[in-house]
Amino acid sequence: MSKLKVIPEKSLTNNSRIVGLLAQLEKINTESTESDTARYVTSKILHLAQSQEKTRREMTAKGSTGMEVLLSTLENTKDLQTTLNILSILVELVSAGGGRRASFLVSKGGSQILLQLLMNASKESPLNEELMVQIHSILAKIGPKDKKFGAKARINGALNITLNLVKQNLQNHRLVLPCLQLLRVYSANSVNSVSLGKNGVVELMFKIIGPFSKKNSSLMKVALDTLAALLKSKTNARRAVDRGYVQVLLTIYVDWHRHDNRHRNMLIRKGILQSLKSVTSIKLGRKAFIDANGMKILYNTSQLPVIPVTGPVAQLYSLPPEVDDVVDESDDNDDIDLEAENETENEDDLDKNFKNDDIETDINKLKPQQEPGRTIEELKMYEHLFPELVDDFQDYDLISREPKAFVFEGKVRGPIVVPTAGEEASGNSSNLRKGVVMKATVSPKGDEDNKKPACADLAKEDIKDNDRTLQQQLGDQNRTISSGHGLNNDIVKALDRITLRNIPSRTAPGFTAGMKGYSLPVTALTCANACSHVATCGNVLFEGRTVQLGKLCCTGVETEDDEDTESTASAEQALVEVPGGPTLHDSDLYIEIVKSTKSVPEYSEVAYPDYFGHIPPPFKEPILERPYGVQRTKIAQDIERLIHQSDIIDRVVYDLDNPNYSTPEEGDILKFNSKFESGNLRKVIQIRKNEYDLILNSDINSNHYHQWFYFEVSGMRPSIAYRFNIINCEKSNSQFNYGMQPLMYSVQEALNARPWWIRVGTDICYYKNHFSRSSIAAGGQKGKSYYTITFTVIFPHKDDVCYFAYHYPYTYSTLQMHLQKLESAHNPQQIYFRKDVLCETLSGNSCPLVTITAMPESNYYEHICQFRNRPYVFLSARVHPGETNASWVMKGTLEYLMSNNPTAQSLRESYIFKIVPMLNPDGVINGNHRCSLSGEDLNRQWQSPNPDLHPTIYHAKGLLQYLAAVKHLPLVYCDYHGHSRKKNVFMYGCSIKETVWHTNDNAASCDVVEDVGYRTLPKILSHIAPAFCMSSCSFVVEKSKESTARVVVWREIGVQRSYTMESTLCGCDQGKYKGLQIGTRELEEMGAKFCVGLLRLKRLTSPLEYNLPSSLLDFENDLIESSCKVTSPTTYVLDEDEPRFLEEVDYSAESNDELDIELAENAGDYEPSAQEDVLSDSELSRTYLP
C-alpha cells in the first residue's frame, strides 16, 4: 500500500519551487499588489501544475497551505486572467488526484467560494464562456464530495443559473457539457430535482437527447445520466409520463439499438434504460411502459445474437463461469458515478474514513462482567440437572471398586488419531464402520448386554469410482442379507400413504407412514407376486435384525435390470451389519416418537426420508459449475410470461391455505405435499406444462423468513426436464449462485438400497424477481422485492416419490430417536450418560438436555473428587431451524462422545459435557427457517429471555448461570450454526482487543491487556479439521450481536472461550474438500473433530500435567497484520448471526444492505508441511493459560 509522502516544511522551503511561488502569491494577497504580478505568479504555478505531478502532490499534501492561498486569491482578485489561471490550476489538481483531492478542496471551503464566483460571473454582461466552463467543470467534480452541496447550490441560486445557461446555449456543446454534468450533481438532491423539474428541466433534456447520431455522443450520454437522476423524483417521473416521454424513450432506445452494431455506445443505451427504470418506479410509469409495448420491445432487443466461433465477440461470450451476465441492481441503490474517470483513492484516507458503527467501541461494555442475573435461590431449580456434582456412585456397578493410585486425568497418551472422511483410520477403531443398516429391530428388553457404544467413525475411504461395490469398500466385513417379498398392487396403493393416527401399534417395519391418510390394518404383509431377485422368507415380509426394503414389483415403478450387478451390490450396501454397535436409525422407533411430537398443523404424516433414514452416498459431489448465461435465460423466460400470457397455464395445483382444495388428478401434473414434520411448502402454481412456481410458508407468527423448504413431489415422468421456481425468498444473495445445489431424496432409489439425499439440479440461479414485498413483510421498508431460486431436475424414475430440501433435513423426532438409540446402546460401566428434559416448549414438546462424561474409576473419594472437578463444556445447536447442518455436526459430536474410541474415552475423562442439541424444537417441527412459535429469533433473546415466550433460552442460560454460581464455569461454550453465504466451517469468538483494533483506535487497542486463549481452539481445529478455515474466523463484538448466545455467555457468564461455530450450507473452497459440496459425512466429521480439538485444548491448558515453555505464542503480530474490516448487515429480514459474506460477484445489493466484506483473519494461517500435518502440542502450548 503506497502511502502519501508528506514533505517536511523545511524541505519544502529550501527545495521546492512551488512553495516560493505560493509564498509570493500570498504576499500579493496581503499587500494588494498590482494584478500583473498575480497574473504572472499564477501562470507559473499553472505551468508547474500541468507539467509536474510532484507539484500537484505538494500542493495537496497534509500541512500544505497551497490550497488556502489559491482559494483566497480566487475570492479576492478582480482580474479575469488571474481567476482563469487559478481555476485551471484547480482543474488540474482535482482531475489528476481523483476523489481525495476533490475532498481536500471541499474541506478548505472550495465549494462555497466557487458557487459565489458563479453567482458573480452570471451578473456580468456578456458572460465569459471560458469562465463558466471552468467553474462548472470544477463544481461538477467536487460537488459529490460535499454532502451539503445541493443545499448550498439552491441557497446561492446556482440552479437557475446553470439551467438558463443550458437553455440559452443548446448549440454550444462546449459550454452545455459541464453544465449538464453539474445539473446531474444538483439532481442528487431530491428538493433540487423537484425545483429543476418545475422550471422545465425534463423538457429541456428531451431537446438534447434524440435518435442515433455519431456526433455529440458524449453530450448525449451526460444528458441521459442527468435525465435518469431527475426522473428518480416521482414528480418529474409523472411529468415525463404525462408528456408521453415513455414512448419517446422506447423509440430512441430501439433506434440506438438498431444502429449501434459494434456496441460502441453501450453507455448511451444504458442511460436510456436507467431513465426508463426511474420512470417505471411509479405505477403510472409502469402502465405507460406496458401500454407502449415496452415489455416486448426490451425483450426482443435483449435476445442474444448468433455468437461467432472466433473473434472478439466470441471472447466476450466466453467469460469465466463465475462472472455473471446479468447484473441485477436494487431499485433504490443506484449509486450514480459522478466522476468521469475511476478515482484512485488513497488507501490511507480510506482507512481513515472507514467507520463501522456496529462495532462496539465502549471498552467498559466490552469487558466481560459476570452478572448472576438470578439469585442463588432461584438457580437452585437447576440442581436436579446436575446430579453428577453430588452423586456418590455407591449404587453403581463401576469398573473397579479397588482404590488405585490417583493420577491426573489428562496423562500423556499416544498420538490422537481421529478417522476423517476419506482416509483410513488407524487402531482398533478402524474396524468400526458407520452403520448403513436400514433398520434394526430392538427386542422389548433392549438387548443392552449385546450392544456396544455407538461409534461416530465416519467413512474411511474416498470412493473414486461411483460403481465401486460395498464389497470392495469394506473388504471382508460380514454382511447379512435379509429376505422379503414383493407387494401386490392393492397393498402398494395402501402403502402409498399411511397415517399416524390409524397406524397399528406394530406396523410392519420397512415402509412408511405417508401423506394421504390411508390406514393399513395389517401386521404382516404378504405378496403373491414375488420379486425374482429377492429370496423368500415365508409369509412375513420382514423379519430379523436387518431388513431389506423390497422393491415395488407391481406399481409400474421402474426396477433395475437383473443383468446389472449394481442391484446386488446396492442391496448388500443396505444390509451391512455394524460390528460392535447398532445404527442410530430405527424406523419403528421413529414412528413411535412422531406420534408424540406436537405440531401446530397437527401433522399425521411422515416423510419417507425421515422414515427410511439417510446414509451418505459413496461418491463425491463437486460444487456445480454455473454455465454462462443461465440467469439471463431464466429472466427472459420469466419476461415471456408477461408477453405471451396466453401460453401460461397459471393453475393452482397445491394450496395449504384452502383446506378444501383437492389436487388435480390429471396424469401429467406433478403432485406436491408438505404436511409432515419440518415440511415447508405453501402453494404451487403450474406455469407451463413442466414448470411450477412454488411459494413457501413464512415462519409461524411472522410474515417473513422464507428460505427453508422441504416438500414431496410425485407423479413425474422420466427424461423430462421439470423447472421449479421458489419465488418468495428474501435473502439478497445465496450460495445457489456459487455452486450449491438443492437436495433430493428418491423413494425408488431408497427401495433400491440407495437411501440417501443427493445434490441435484441444473441451471440453478438465485435472482431478484418482479414480485414486491409489502412494507409490513419488509419491516417497514417499501419497494423491496422477493427473490427466486430456480432449478431444473430430470427425475430418474417414472411415478417416483421424491423429496426436495434446502439442506439435509434433521427433524426433532430424528433427534429423539438418535438420543434413545445412544442411551440404549451405551456401556453404563464406562460412560456416564443422562438424558433430561430441560423444559417444555410453547407447544408442549420437551427440550432434551444431555450429559456425557466418563464414569469414575471407583466410588472411592479421590475418584469421585476427580470426577466432580472435571471442567464443563457446554454445547448447543439448532436455535435456527433452517440451519439443519448444525444438527448433523451435533450428531457427529454426540456419536463420537459415545463411541468406544480410546480418544473419546480420554475426552470423557477430561470433561463433563452438557449439551442442548436442539434449542428450538418447535421451529424445527413446524418447518420454520429462523424463529420459534413466538415469531422471534431465539438467538436474539439471550440478554433478557422471557421464561414464557423463550423457555429454552431462559433455562439454557439458567444452566450456565448455575454453573457460574457453583464455581464450575465452563471452559468452552459453543453454539453450532449454519451459514448460507460463506463456504467452509469457521468460528466467531469474542475479543476486546480485536474489536477495539477494528475501530482503528490503535492507541486504545494497545492499552488493552487480554488473554489470547480464545484463539487456541480455532487454531487447533484449523490444523486437524479439513473443512475448517481459520481465515474466515472473526473475534469482533458487534452491537447488533450483543443479545446472541456467544456474546452474552462471554460477557455475562464470563466464559472466555465462547463461540459460534458456523458450517457452510454449500461446500469448501480450501483444504482437502476444496471444490466439493458438503455432505452429512463431512458435517459429522466436523463434530468429531471438534471433540478432538477439545482434548488437545485440555492438554494445553493443564499446567499441572505438562511443563509448558516460558515463551508464549505471539498472536498479536498476526492480529495487527490483519487488515480486514467488519461491516454489519442492516437488513431487517434475515440478518445473519454474524456479518454477512458475499462472493466475488455480488449480482445484487439491497437498498438497505451495506457492503458486505469478508471477515479475513490471517493470524498464523499456514498450510502444514507433509512432516507436520497436525499442529504439535509443543507449538500449541505456547499460549496464555486461562
Short mmCIF file of N, CA and C in Angstrom, two decimals, residues 445-495:
data_model
loop_
_atom_site.label_atom_id
_atom_site.label_comp_id
_atom_site.label_asym_id
_atom_site.label_seq_id
_atom_site.Cartn_x
_atom_site.Cartn_y
_atom_site.Cartn_z
N LYS A 445 -36.67 -56.09 25.56
CA LYS A 445 -35.78 -55.89 26.70
C LYS A 445 -34.65 -54.93 26.37
N GLY A 446 -34.51 -54.61 25.14
CA GLY A 446 -33.49 -53.65 24.78
C GLY A 446 -32.19 -54.26 24.34
N ASP A 447 -31.92 -55.51 24.69
CA ASP A 447 -30.66 -56.18 24.32
C ASP A 447 -29.44 -55.35 24.68
N GLU A 448 -29.50 -54.71 25.86
CA GLU A 448 -28.36 -53.87 26.22
C GLU A 448 -27.07 -54.64 26.35
N ASP A 449 -27.19 -55.88 26.82
CA ASP A 449 -25.97 -56.62 27.09
C ASP A 449 -25.17 -56.90 25.84
N ASN A 450 -25.84 -56.97 24.71
CA ASN A 450 -25.15 -57.32 23.47
C ASN A 450 -24.70 -56.11 22.68
N LYS A 451 -24.95 -54.93 23.21
CA LYS A 451 -24.65 -53.73 22.42
C LYS A 451 -23.45 -53.01 22.99
N LYS A 452 -22.70 -52.44 22.11
CA LYS A 452 -21.57 -51.61 22.49
C LYS A 452 -21.88 -50.18 22.12
N PRO A 453 -21.13 -49.22 22.69
CA PRO A 453 -21.43 -47.82 22.38
C PRO A 453 -21.32 -47.55 20.89
N ALA A 454 -22.23 -46.69 20.42
CA ALA A 454 -22.21 -46.32 19.00
C ALA A 454 -20.96 -45.53 18.69
N CYS A 455 -20.39 -45.81 17.58
CA CYS A 455 -19.15 -45.13 17.19
C CYS A 455 -19.45 -44.11 16.11
N ALA A 456 -18.83 -42.97 16.21
CA ALA A 456 -19.07 -41.90 15.23
C ALA A 456 -18.03 -41.90 14.14
N ASP A 457 -17.32 -43.01 14.03
CA ASP A 457 -16.33 -43.04 12.95
C ASP A 457 -17.04 -42.86 11.62
N LEU A 458 -16.46 -42.04 10.80
CA LEU A 458 -17.06 -41.74 9.51
C LEU A 458 -16.45 -42.64 8.46
N ALA A 459 -16.98 -42.54 7.26
CA ALA A 459 -16.45 -43.39 6.19
C ALA A 459 -14.98 -43.13 6.03
N LYS A 460 -14.22 -44.19 5.84
CA LYS A 460 -12.77 -44.08 5.92
C LYS A 460 -12.10 -43.95 4.57
N GLU A 461 -12.81 -44.10 3.51
CA GLU A 461 -12.14 -44.11 2.22
C GLU A 461 -12.79 -43.16 1.27
N ASP A 462 -12.01 -42.55 0.41
CA ASP A 462 -12.57 -41.76 -0.68
C ASP A 462 -13.00 -42.72 -1.78
N ILE A 463 -14.22 -42.64 -2.17
CA ILE A 463 -14.72 -43.50 -3.23
C ILE A 463 -14.44 -42.84 -4.57
N LYS A 464 -13.53 -43.41 -5.30
CA LYS A 464 -13.13 -42.79 -6.56
C LYS A 464 -14.02 -43.21 -7.72
N ASP A 465 -14.56 -44.39 -7.66
CA ASP A 465 -15.41 -44.86 -8.74
C ASP A 465 -16.81 -45.05 -8.20
N ASN A 466 -17.78 -44.44 -8.86
CA ASN A 466 -19.15 -44.48 -8.35
C ASN A 466 -19.72 -45.89 -8.35
N ASP A 467 -19.23 -46.73 -9.25
CA ASP A 467 -19.78 -48.06 -9.32
C ASP A 467 -19.01 -49.06 -8.45
N ARG A 468 -18.17 -48.54 -7.59
CA ARG A 468 -17.42 -49.43 -6.72
C ARG A 468 -18.37 -50.07 -5.71
N THR A 469 -18.31 -51.35 -5.57
CA THR A 469 -19.27 -52.04 -4.71
C THR A 469 -18.86 -51.93 -3.27
N LEU A 470 -19.83 -52.21 -2.40
CA LEU A 470 -19.55 -52.17 -0.97
C LEU A 470 -18.58 -53.25 -0.56
N GLN A 471 -18.59 -54.36 -1.32
CA GLN A 471 -17.63 -55.43 -1.04
C GLN A 471 -16.21 -54.88 -1.16
N GLN A 472 -15.97 -54.09 -2.20
CA GLN A 472 -14.63 -53.51 -2.37
C GLN A 472 -14.34 -52.49 -1.29
N GLN A 473 -15.35 -51.75 -0.87
CA GLN A 473 -15.11 -50.69 0.11
C GLN A 473 -14.79 -51.26 1.48
N LEU A 474 -15.49 -52.30 1.87
CA LEU A 474 -15.39 -52.76 3.25
C LEU A 474 -14.58 -54.04 3.42
N GLY A 475 -14.05 -54.56 2.34
CA GLY A 475 -13.18 -55.72 2.47
C GLY A 475 -13.94 -56.95 2.88
N ASP A 476 -13.45 -57.60 3.92
CA ASP A 476 -14.00 -58.90 4.30
C ASP A 476 -15.01 -58.81 5.44
N GLN A 477 -15.58 -57.60 5.65
CA GLN A 477 -16.52 -57.49 6.75
C GLN A 477 -17.76 -58.34 6.47
N ASN A 478 -18.35 -58.79 7.58
CA ASN A 478 -19.53 -59.65 7.44
C ASN A 478 -20.73 -58.85 6.97
N ARG A 479 -21.54 -59.51 6.18
CA ARG A 479 -22.79 -58.91 5.73
C ARG A 479 -23.88 -59.96 5.87
N THR A 480 -25.06 -59.47 6.13
CA THR A 480 -26.22 -60.37 6.11
C THR A 480 -27.29 -59.72 5.27
N ILE A 481 -27.88 -60.53 4.44
CA ILE A 481 -28.96 -60.02 3.60
C ILE A 481 -30.23 -60.72 4.02
N SER A 482 -31.14 -59.91 4.52
CA SER A 482 -32.43 -60.49 4.87
C SER A 482 -33.29 -60.57 3.64
N SER A 483 -34.31 -61.34 3.78
CA SER A 483 -35.16 -61.58 2.62
C SER A 483 -36.49 -60.89 2.78
N GLY A 484 -37.20 -60.81 1.69
CA GLY A 484 -38.52 -60.19 1.73
C GLY A 484 -39.26 -60.49 0.47
N HIS A 485 -40.53 -60.21 0.49
CA HIS A 485 -41.37 -60.43 -0.68
C HIS A 485 -41.67 -59.12 -1.36
N GLY A 486 -42.12 -59.21 -2.57
CA GLY A 486 -42.67 -58.03 -3.24
C GLY A 486 -44.08 -57.78 -2.72
N LEU A 487 -44.72 -56.78 -3.26
CA LEU A 487 -46.04 -56.40 -2.79
C LEU A 487 -47.02 -56.43 -3.96
N ASN A 488 -48.24 -56.87 -3.69
CA ASN A 488 -49.21 -56.82 -4.77
C ASN A 488 -49.72 -55.39 -4.94
N ASN A 489 -50.46 -55.20 -6.00
CA ASN A 489 -50.84 -53.84 -6.39
C ASN A 489 -51.72 -53.16 -5.34
N ASP A 490 -52.63 -53.90 -4.72
CA ASP A 490 -53.52 -53.29 -3.75
C ASP A 490 -52.76 -52.81 -2.52
N ILE A 491 -51.85 -53.67 -2.09
CA ILE A 491 -51.09 -53.30 -0.89
C ILE A 491 -50.19 -52.12 -1.18
N VAL A 492 -49.62 -52.10 -2.39
CA VAL A 492 -48.77 -50.97 -2.76
C VAL A 492 -49.55 -49.67 -2.69
N LYS A 493 -50.79 -49.70 -3.19
CA LYS A 493 -51.60 -48.49 -3.14
C LYS A 493 -51.86 -48.07 -1.71
N ALA A 494 -52.08 -49.06 -0.87
CA ALA A 494 -52.32 -48.74 0.53
C ALA A 494 -51.07 -48.20 1.19
N LEU A 495 -49.93 -48.79 0.81
CA LEU A 495 -48.67 -48.34 1.40
C LEU A 495 -48.27 -46.95 0.92
#
